[in-house]
Coordinates of N, CA and C in Angstrom, one line a residue:
M1 N 0.8 -1.2 0.0 CA 0.0 0.0 0.0 C 0.9 1.3 0.0
N2 N 1.9 1.2 0.8 CA 2.8 2.4 0.9 C 3.5 2.7 -0.4
V3 N 3.9 1.6 -1.2 CA 4.5 1.8 -2.5 C 3.5 2.5 -3.4
I4 N 2.3 2.0 -3.4 CA 1.3 2.6 -4.3 C 1.1 4.1 -4.0
I5 N 1.0 4.4 -2.7 CA 0.8 5.8 -2.2 C 1.9 6.7 -2.7
E6 N 3.1 6.2 -2.5 CA 4.3 7.0 -2.9 C 4.3 7.2 -4.4
E7 N 3.9 6.2 -5.2 CA 3.8 6.4 -6.6 C 2.8 7.4 -7.0
L8 N 1.6 7.3 -6.4 CA 0.5 8.3 -6.7 C 1.0 9.7 -6.4
H9 N 1.7 9.9 -5.2 CA 2.2 11.2 -4.8 C 3.2 11.7 -5.9
S10 N 4.1 10.8 -6.3 CA 5.1 11.2 -7.3 C 4.5 11.7 -8.6
R11 N 3.2 11.3 -8.9 CA 2.6 11.7 -10.1 C 1.6 12.9 -9.9
G12 N 1.7 13.5 -8.7 CA 1.0 14.7 -8.5 C -0.4 14.5 -7.9
H13 N -0.7 13.3 -7.4 CA -2.0 13.1 -6.8 C -2.0 13.5 -5.3
D14 N -3.1 14.0 -4.8 CA -3.2 14.2 -3.3 C -3.8 13.0 -2.7
V15 N -3.2 12.5 -1.6 CA -3.6 11.3 -1.0 C -3.9 11.6 0.5
T16 N -5.1 11.1 0.9 CA -5.5 11.2 2.3 C -5.6 9.8 2.9
V17 N -4.9 9.5 4.0 CA -5.0 8.2 4.7 C -5.8 8.3 5.9
L18 N -6.8 7.5 6.0 CA -7.7 7.4 7.2 C -7.2 6.2 8.1
C19 N -6.8 6.5 9.3 CA -6.2 5.4 10.1 C -6.6 5.5 11.6
P20 N -6.6 4.4 12.3 CA -7.0 4.4 13.7 C -5.9 5.0 14.6
S21 N -6.2 5.3 15.8 CA -5.2 5.9 16.7 C -4.1 4.9 17.2
D22 N -4.4 3.6 17.1 CA -3.4 2.6 17.6 C -2.6 2.0 16.4
I23 N -2.6 2.7 15.3 CA -1.9 2.2 14.2 C -0.4 2.1 14.4
W24 N 0.3 1.1 13.9 CA 1.7 1.0 14.2 C 2.5 0.7 12.9
Y25 N 1.8 0.6 11.7 CA 2.5 0.4 10.5 C 2.3 1.6 9.5
I26 N 1.7 2.7 10.0 CA 1.6 3.9 9.1 C 2.1 5.1 9.9
K27 N 2.9 5.8 9.3 CA 3.4 7.1 9.9 C 2.4 8.2 9.7
V28 N 2.1 8.8 10.8 CA 1.1 9.9 10.7 C 1.6 11.1 10.0
D29 N 2.9 11.4 10.2 CA 3.6 12.5 9.6 C 4.4 12.0 8.4
S30 N 3.8 12.1 7.2 CA 4.5 11.7 6.0 C 4.4 12.8 4.9
P31 N 5.4 12.9 4.1 CA 5.4 13.9 3.0 C 4.6 13.5 1.8
H32 N 4.1 12.2 1.9 CA 3.4 11.6 0.7 C 1.9 11.7 0.8
Y33 N 1.4 11.9 2.0 CA -0.1 11.9 2.2 C -0.4 12.7 3.5
K34 N -1.7 13.1 3.5 CA -2.2 13.7 4.7 C -3.0 12.6 5.5
A35 N -2.7 12.6 6.8 CA -3.4 11.5 7.6 C -4.5 12.1 8.4
I36 N -5.6 11.4 8.5 CA -6.7 11.7 9.4 C -6.8 10.5 10.4
T37 N -6.6 10.9 11.6 CA -6.5 9.8 12.7 C -7.9 9.7 13.4
V38 N -8.4 8.5 13.4 CA -9.7 8.3 14.1 C -9.4 7.8 15.5
N39 N -10.1 8.4 16.5 CA -9.9 8.0 17.9 C -10.5 6.7 18.2
S40 N -10.1 5.6 17.5 CA -10.7 4.3 17.8 C -9.6 3.3 17.5
S41 N -9.8 2.1 18.1 CA -8.8 1.0 17.8 C -9.3 0.1 16.7
A42 N -8.4 -0.4 15.8 CA -8.7 -1.3 14.8 C -8.4 -2.7 15.1
G43 N -7.9 -3.0 16.3 CA -7.6 -4.3 16.7 C -6.3 -4.9 16.3
F44 N -5.5 -4.2 15.6 CA -4.2 -4.7 15.1 C -3.2 -4.7 16.1
N45 N -3.1 -5.7 17.0 CA -2.1 -5.8 18.1 C -0.8 -6.2 17.5
R46 N 0.2 -5.4 17.6 CA 1.5 -5.7 17.0 C 2.1 -6.9 17.6
Q47 N 2.1 -7.1 18.9 CA 2.7 -8.3 19.5 C 2.0 -9.6 19.1
N48 N 0.7 -9.5 19.0 CA 0.0 -10.8 18.6 C 0.4 -11.2 17.2
F49 N 0.5 -10.2 16.3 CA 0.8 -10.5 14.9 C 2.3 -11.0 14.8
K50 N 3.2 -10.4 15.6 CA 4.6 -10.8 15.6 C 4.7 -12.3 16.1
S51 N 4.0 -12.6 17.2 CA 4.0 -14.0 17.7 C 3.5 -15.0 16.7
Y52 N 2.4 -14.6 16.1 CA 1.8 -15.5 15.1 C 2.8 -15.8 13.9
I53 N 3.4 -14.7 13.4 CA 4.4 -14.9 12.3 C 5.6 -15.7 12.7
I54 N 6.1 -15.5 13.9 CA 7.3 -16.2 14.4 C 6.9 -17.7 14.6
N55 N 5.8 -18.0 15.1 CA 5.3 -19.4 15.3 C 5.1 -20.1 14.0
T56 N 4.5 -19.4 13.0 CA 4.3 -19.9 11.7 C 5.6 -20.3 11.0
V57 N 6.5 -19.3 11.0 CA 7.8 -19.6 10.4 C 8.6 -20.7 11.0
N58 N 8.5 -20.8 12.4 CA 9.2 -21.9 13.1 C 8.6 -23.3 12.7
M59 N 7.3 -23.3 12.6 CA 6.6 -24.6 12.2 C 7.0 -25.0 10.8
R60 N 7.1 -24.0 9.9 CA 7.5 -24.3 8.5 C 8.9 -24.8 8.5
R61 N 9.8 -24.2 9.3 CA 11.2 -24.5 9.2 C 11.5 -25.8 9.9
Y62 N 10.9 -26.0 11.1 CA 11.3 -27.2 11.8 C 10.3 -28.3 11.9
G63 N 9.1 -28.1 11.3 CA 8.1 -29.1 11.4 C 7.3 -29.0 12.7
S64 N 6.1 -29.6 12.7 CA 5.3 -29.5 13.9 C 4.3 -30.7 13.9
S65 N 3.7 -30.9 15.1 CA 2.7 -31.9 15.1 C 1.4 -31.4 14.6
F66 N 0.4 -32.3 14.4 CA -0.9 -31.9 13.9 C -1.6 -31.0 15.0
W67 N -1.4 -31.3 16.2 CA -2.0 -30.6 17.3 C -1.4 -29.2 17.5
S68 N -0.1 -29.1 17.2 CA 0.5 -27.7 17.3 C 0.0 -26.8 16.2
R69 N -0.2 -27.4 15.0 CA -0.7 -26.6 13.9 C -2.2 -26.2 14.2
L70 N -2.9 -27.2 14.7 CA -4.3 -26.9 15.0 C -4.4 -25.8 16.1
S71 N -3.6 -25.8 17.1 CA -3.6 -24.8 18.1 C -3.2 -23.4 17.5
L72 N -2.3 -23.4 16.6 CA -1.9 -22.1 16.0 C -3.1 -21.6 15.1
E73 N -3.8 -22.5 14.4 CA -4.9 -22.0 13.6 C -6.0 -21.5 14.5
Y74 N -6.2 -22.1 15.6 CA -7.2 -21.6 16.6 C -6.9 -20.2 17.1
D75 N -5.6 -20.0 17.4 CA -5.1 -18.7 17.8 C -5.3 -17.7 16.7
R76 N -5.1 -18.1 15.5 CA -5.3 -17.2 14.4 C -6.7 -16.8 14.2
L77 N -7.6 -17.8 14.3 CA -9.1 -17.5 14.2 C -9.5 -16.5 15.3
Q78 N -9.0 -16.7 16.5 CA -9.4 -15.8 17.6 C -8.9 -14.4 17.3
M79 N -7.6 -14.3 16.8 CA -7.0 -13.0 16.6 C -7.8 -12.2 15.5
F80 N -8.1 -12.9 14.4 CA -8.8 -12.2 13.3 C -10.3 -12.0 13.6
Y81 N -10.9 -12.8 14.5 CA -12.2 -12.5 14.9 C -12.2 -11.1 15.7
Q82 N -11.3 -11.0 16.6 CA -11.2 -9.8 17.4 C -10.9 -8.5 16.5
V83 N -10.0 -8.8 15.5 CA -9.6 -7.7 14.6 C -10.9 -7.2 13.8
G84 N -11.6 -8.2 13.3 CA -12.9 -7.8 12.5 C -13.9 -7.1 13.4
K85 N -14.0 -7.5 14.6 CA -15.0 -6.9 15.5 C -14.6 -5.5 15.8
E86 N -13.3 -5.3 16.2 CA -12.9 -3.9 16.6 C -12.8 -3.0 15.4
L87 N -12.5 -3.5 14.2 CA -12.4 -2.7 13.0 C -13.8 -2.2 12.6
L88 N -14.8 -3.0 12.7 CA -16.2 -2.6 12.4 C -16.7 -1.6 13.4
E89 N -16.3 -1.8 14.7 CA -16.6 -0.8 15.7 C -16.0 0.6 15.3
M90 N -14.8 0.6 14.8 CA -14.2 1.8 14.3 C -15.0 2.4 13.2
V91 N -15.3 1.6 12.2 CA -16.1 2.1 11.0 C -17.4 2.7 11.5
E92 N -18.0 2.0 12.5 CA -19.3 2.5 13.1 C -19.1 3.9 13.6
D93 N -18.0 4.1 14.4 CA -17.6 5.4 14.9 C -17.5 6.5 13.8
I94 N -16.8 6.1 12.7 CA -16.6 7.0 11.6 C -18.0 7.4 11.0
F95 N -18.9 6.4 10.8 CA -20.2 6.7 10.2 C -21.0 7.6 11.1
D96 N -20.8 7.4 12.4 CA -21.6 8.2 13.4 C -21.0 9.6 13.6
D97 N -19.8 9.8 13.2 CA -19.2 11.2 13.3 C -19.6 12.0 12.1
K98 N -20.6 12.8 12.3 CA -21.2 13.6 11.2 C -20.2 14.6 10.7
E99 N -19.4 15.2 11.6 CA -18.4 16.2 11.1 C -17.4 15.6 10.2
L100 N -16.9 14.4 10.6 CA -15.8 13.7 9.9 C -16.4 13.3 8.5
M101 N -17.6 12.7 8.5 CA -18.2 12.2 7.3 C -18.5 13.4 6.3
Q102 N -18.9 14.5 6.9 CA -19.1 15.7 6.0 C -17.8 16.1 5.4
S103 N -16.7 16.1 6.1 CA -15.5 16.5 5.6 C -15.0 15.6 4.5
L104 N -15.3 14.3 4.6 CA -15.0 13.3 3.6 C -15.8 13.5 2.3
F105 N -17.1 13.8 2.5 CA -17.9 14.1 1.4 C -17.4 15.4 0.7
D106 N -17.1 16.4 1.5 CA -16.6 17.7 0.9 C -15.3 17.6 0.3
G107 N -14.5 16.6 0.6 CA -13.2 16.4 0.0 C -13.2 16.1 -1.4
K108 N -14.4 15.6 -1.9 CA -14.5 15.3 -3.4 C -13.4 14.4 -3.9
Y109 N -13.2 13.3 -3.2 CA -12.2 12.4 -3.6 C -12.6 11.6 -4.8
D110 N -11.6 11.1 -5.6 CA -11.8 10.4 -6.8 C -12.1 8.9 -6.6
L111 N -11.5 8.4 -5.5 CA -11.7 6.9 -5.3 C -11.2 6.6 -3.9
V112 N -11.5 5.4 -3.5 CA -11.0 4.8 -2.2 C -10.1 3.6 -2.5
L113 N -8.9 3.7 -2.1 CA -7.9 2.6 -2.2 C -7.8 1.9 -0.9
T114 N -8.1 0.6 -0.9 CA -8.1 -0.1 0.4 C -7.6 -1.5 0.3
D115 N -7.3 -2.1 1.4 CA -6.9 -3.5 1.6 C -8.2 -4.3 1.8
P116 N -8.6 -5.2 0.9 CA -9.9 -5.9 1.1 C -9.9 -7.0 2.1
S117 N -8.7 -7.3 2.7 CA -8.7 -8.4 3.7 C -9.4 -8.0 5.0
V118 N -9.7 -6.7 5.1 CA -10.6 -6.2 6.1 C -11.6 -5.3 5.4
G119 N -12.8 -5.1 5.9 CA -13.8 -4.5 5.2 C -14.0 -3.0 5.3
G120 N -13.2 -2.4 6.2 CA -13.5 -1.0 6.5 C -13.5 -0.1 5.3
G121 N -12.5 -0.1 4.5 CA -12.4 0.8 3.3 C -13.5 0.5 2.3
V122 N -13.9 -0.8 2.1 CA -14.9 -1.2 1.2 C -16.2 -0.5 1.6
F123 N -16.6 -0.6 2.9 CA -17.8 0.0 3.4 C -17.8 1.5 3.3
L124 N -16.6 2.1 3.6 CA -16.5 3.6 3.5 C -16.7 4.0 2.1
S125 N -16.2 3.3 1.1 CA -16.3 3.7 -0.3 C -17.8 3.7 -0.7
H126 N -18.5 2.7 -0.3 CA -19.9 2.6 -0.6 C -20.7 3.7 0.1
R127 N -20.4 4.0 1.3 CA -21.1 5.1 2.0 C -20.8 6.4 1.3
L128 N -19.6 6.6 0.8 CA -19.3 7.9 0.2 C -19.7 7.9 -1.3
G129 N -20.1 6.8 -1.8 CA -20.4 6.7 -3.2 C -19.3 6.8 -4.2
L130 N -18.1 6.3 -3.8 CA -16.9 6.5 -4.6 C -16.5 5.2 -5.2
P131 N -15.8 5.2 -6.4 CA -15.2 4.0 -6.9 C -14.2 3.3 -5.9
L132 N -14.2 2.0 -6.0 CA -13.4 1.2 -5.1 C -12.2 0.6 -5.8
V133 N -11.0 0.7 -5.3 CA -9.8 0.0 -5.8 C -9.2 -0.8 -4.7
L134 N -9.0 -2.1 -5.0 CA -8.5 -3.0 -4.0 C -7.0 -3.2 -4.3
N135 N -6.1 -3.2 -3.3 CA -4.7 -3.3 -3.5 C -4.2 -4.7 -3.5
V136 N -5.0 -5.7 -3.2 CA -4.6 -7.1 -3.3 C -5.9 -7.8 -3.7
R137 N -5.7 -9.1 -4.0 CA -6.9 -9.9 -4.5 C -7.5 -10.7 -3.4
W138 N -7.0 -10.5 -2.2 CA -7.5 -11.3 -1.0 C -8.6 -10.6 -0.3
T139 N -9.7 -11.2 -0.1 CA -10.8 -10.6 0.6 C -11.1 -11.3 1.9
I140 N -12.1 -10.7 2.7 CA -12.4 -11.3 4.0 C -13.0 -12.7 3.7
Q141 N -13.4 -13.0 2.5 CA -14.0 -14.3 2.2 C -13.0 -15.2 1.6
G142 N -11.7 -14.8 1.6 CA -10.6 -15.6 1.0 C -10.2 -15.1 -0.4
E143 N -9.7 -16.0 -1.2 CA -9.2 -15.7 -2.5 C -10.2 -14.9 -3.3
G144 N -9.8 -13.8 -3.8 CA -10.7 -12.9 -4.5 C -11.3 -13.5 -5.8
H145 N -10.6 -14.3 -6.5 CA -11.1 -14.9 -7.7 C -12.4 -15.7 -7.4
K146 N -12.5 -16.3 -6.2 CA -13.7 -17.1 -5.9 C -15.0 -16.2 -5.9
A147 N -14.8 -14.9 -5.7 CA -15.9 -14.0 -5.6 C -16.5 -13.6 -6.9
I148 N -15.7 -13.8 -8.0 CA -16.1 -13.2 -9.3 C -16.0 -14.2 -10.4
A149 N -15.4 -15.4 -10.2 CA -15.2 -16.4 -11.3 C -15.5 -17.8 -10.8
P150 N -15.8 -18.7 -11.7 CA -16.0 -20.1 -11.3 C -14.7 -20.6 -10.6
F151 N -14.9 -21.5 -9.6 CA -13.8 -22.0 -8.8 C -14.0 -23.5 -8.5
P152 N -13.8 -24.3 -9.5 CA -13.9 -25.7 -9.3 C -12.8 -26.3 -8.5
L153 N -13.1 -27.0 -7.4 CA -12.1 -27.4 -6.4 C -11.2 -28.5 -7.0
S154 N -11.6 -29.2 -8.0 CA -10.7 -30.2 -8.6 C -9.6 -29.6 -9.4
Y155 N -9.7 -28.3 -9.7 CA -8.6 -27.6 -10.5 C -8.1 -26.3 -9.9
S156 N -8.8 -25.8 -8.9 CA -8.4 -24.5 -8.3 C -8.0 -24.8 -6.9
P157 N -6.7 -24.7 -6.6 CA -6.1 -25.0 -5.3 C -6.5 -23.9 -4.3
I158 N -6.9 -24.2 -3.1 CA -7.2 -23.3 -2.0 C -5.8 -22.7 -1.5
P159 N -5.7 -21.4 -1.3 CA -4.5 -20.8 -0.8 C -4.1 -21.5 0.5
R160 N -2.8 -21.7 0.7 CA -2.1 -22.3 1.8 C -2.2 -23.9 1.8
S161 N -2.9 -24.4 0.7 CA -2.9 -25.9 0.6 C -1.6 -26.4 -0.1
E162 N -0.9 -25.5 -0.7 CA 0.4 -25.8 -1.4 C 0.2 -26.8 -2.5
L163 N -1.0 -26.7 -3.2 CA -1.3 -27.6 -4.3 C -1.2 -26.8 -5.6
T164 N -1.2 -27.5 -6.7 CA -1.3 -26.8 -8.0 C -2.6 -27.1 -8.7
D165 N -2.8 -26.7 -10.0 CA -4.0 -27.0 -10.7 C -4.0 -28.4 -11.2
K166 N -3.0 -29.2 -11.0 CA -3.0 -30.6 -11.4 C -2.8 -31.4 -10.2
M167 N -3.9 -32.1 -9.8 CA -4.0 -32.8 -8.5 C -4.4 -34.2 -8.7
T168 N -3.8 -35.1 -7.9 CA -4.2 -36.5 -7.8 C -5.5 -36.5 -7.0
F169 N -6.1 -37.7 -7.0 CA -7.4 -37.8 -6.2 C -7.2 -37.4 -4.8
M170 N -6.2 -37.9 -4.1 CA -6.0 -37.6 -2.7 C -5.7 -36.1 -2.5
Q171 N -5.0 -35.5 -3.4 CA -4.7 -34.1 -3.3 C -6.0 -33.3 -3.5
R172 N -6.9 -33.8 -4.3 CA -8.3 -33.1 -4.4 C -9.0 -33.2 -3.2
V173 N -8.9 -34.4 -2.5 CA -9.6 -34.6 -1.2 C -9.0 -33.6 -0.2
K174 N -7.7 -33.4 -0.2 CA -7.0 -32.5 0.7 C -7.5 -31.1 0.4
N175 N -7.6 -30.7 -0.9 CA -8.0 -29.4 -1.3 C -9.5 -29.1 -0.8
F176 N -10.3 -30.1 -0.9 CA -11.7 -30.0 -0.4 C -11.7 -29.8 1.1
L177 N -10.9 -30.5 1.8 CA -10.8 -30.3 3.3 C -10.4 -28.9 3.6
Y178 N -9.4 -28.4 2.9 CA -9.0 -27.0 3.1 C -10.1 -26.0 2.8
Y179 N -10.9 -26.3 1.8 CA -12.1 -25.5 1.5 C -13.1 -25.5 2.6
I180 N -13.3 -26.7 3.2 CA -14.3 -26.8 4.3 C -13.8 -25.9 5.5
F181 N -12.5 -26.0 5.7 CA -11.9 -25.2 6.8 C -12.1 -23.7 6.5
T182 N -11.9 -23.3 5.3 CA -12.1 -21.9 4.9 C -13.5 -21.5 5.1
C183 N -14.5 -22.3 4.8 CA -15.9 -22.0 5.1 C -16.1 -21.9 6.6
F184 N -15.5 -22.7 7.4 CA -15.6 -22.6 8.8 C -15.1 -21.3 9.3
Q185 N -13.9 -20.8 8.7 CA -13.3 -19.5 9.1 C -14.3 -18.4 8.8
I186 N -14.9 -18.4 7.7 CA -15.9 -17.4 7.3 C -17.1 -17.4 8.3
W187 N -17.6 -18.6 8.6 CA -18.7 -18.7 9.5 C -18.3 -18.2 10.9
Y188 N -17.1 -18.4 11.3 CA -16.7 -18.1 12.7 C -16.2 -16.6 12.8
I189 N -15.5 -16.1 11.8 CA -14.9 -14.8 11.9 C -15.7 -13.7 11.2
V190 N -16.2 -14.0 10.0 CA -16.8 -12.9 9.2 C -18.3 -12.8 9.5
E191 N -19.1 -13.9 9.4 CA -20.5 -13.8 9.4 C -21.1 -13.1 10.7
P192 N -20.6 -13.4 11.9 CA -21.1 -12.8 13.1 C -20.9 -11.3 13.1
N193 N -19.8 -10.8 12.5 CA -19.5 -9.3 12.6 C -20.0 -8.6 11.3
Y194 N -19.7 -9.1 10.2 CA -20.0 -8.3 8.9 C -21.5 -8.3 8.5
K195 N -22.1 -9.4 8.7 CA -23.5 -9.5 8.3 C -24.4 -8.5 9.0
P196 N -24.4 -8.4 10.3 CA -25.3 -7.4 11.0 C -24.9 -6.0 10.7
F197 N -23.6 -5.7 10.5 CA -23.1 -4.4 10.2 C -23.7 -3.9 8.9
V198 N -23.6 -4.8 7.8 CA -24.0 -4.4 6.5 C -25.6 -4.3 6.5
H199 N -26.3 -5.1 7.2 CA -27.7 -5.0 7.3 C -28.1 -3.7 7.9
R200 N -27.4 -3.3 8.9 CA -27.7 -2.1 9.7 C -27.5 -0.8 8.8
H201 N -26.4 -0.8 8.0 CA -26.0 0.4 7.3 C -26.4 0.4 5.8
F202 N -26.6 -0.8 5.2 CA -26.8 -0.8 3.7 C -28.1 -1.5 3.4
G203 N -28.8 -2.1 4.4 CA -30.1 -2.7 4.1 C -30.1 -4.2 4.3
K204 N -31.2 -4.8 4.7 CA -31.2 -6.2 5.0 C -31.2 -7.1 3.7
D205 N -31.4 -6.5 2.5 CA -31.3 -7.2 1.3 C -29.9 -7.2 0.7
V206 N -28.9 -6.7 1.4 CA -27.6 -6.6 0.9 C -26.7 -7.6 1.6
H207 N -26.0 -8.4 0.8 CA -25.0 -9.3 1.4 C -23.6 -8.6 1.3
Y208 N -22.8 -8.7 2.4 CA -21.6 -8.0 2.5 C -20.6 -8.3 1.3
M209 N -20.7 -9.6 0.8 CA -19.8 -9.9 -0.3 C -20.1 -9.2 -1.6
E210 N -21.4 -8.8 -1.7 CA -21.8 -8.0 -2.9 C -21.0 -6.7 -3.0
L211 N -20.7 -6.1 -1.8 CA -20.0 -4.8 -1.8 C -18.5 -5.0 -2.3
F212 N -17.9 -6.2 -2.0 CA -16.6 -6.5 -2.4 C -16.6 -6.8 -3.9
Q213 N -17.6 -7.5 -4.4 CA -17.7 -7.8 -5.8 C -17.9 -6.6 -6.7

């Protein structure tokens, strides 16, 4: 995201970054953009992320038991559930801040550039009626291609399964099991938080994934 912002700035574009008060990977004082800090937490705990990355790398490097990997996956689910919950609370605060929202409307921005692995920027762009640009193809629902194109599991490997588009029967079974786990993650992390939020702000006939599509 930072690389994209710097490139936009170098081409003469004015960029505004909206960020929470507990941000640790964005500098508030930058020559490349103006920052608007929201007095809310987005749930991105630096220590939790650091521990998760270190444990994941160690397991990949030295190997691990099935139960160790399962424990790590459970910790990851808990972490991302909390991130999703706190992030939507922050977006709720933004929507309720009439002065901030009016300033964003008055800014007459051309588009919203956002990371779709969390939904805050997606929802803000729809509230502001602005075009949406995603900086990666990964969404809260997983691999972005699944949201817009056919995704036959016999030929399309689930991310993190380490498979290719040419699979044996047992590899296809493995891919299907990864898919089931992905569905469980969505049910556990995304549905309880995103569904009621979207119904509250965009109508009960709107599914949150439609906004990403």
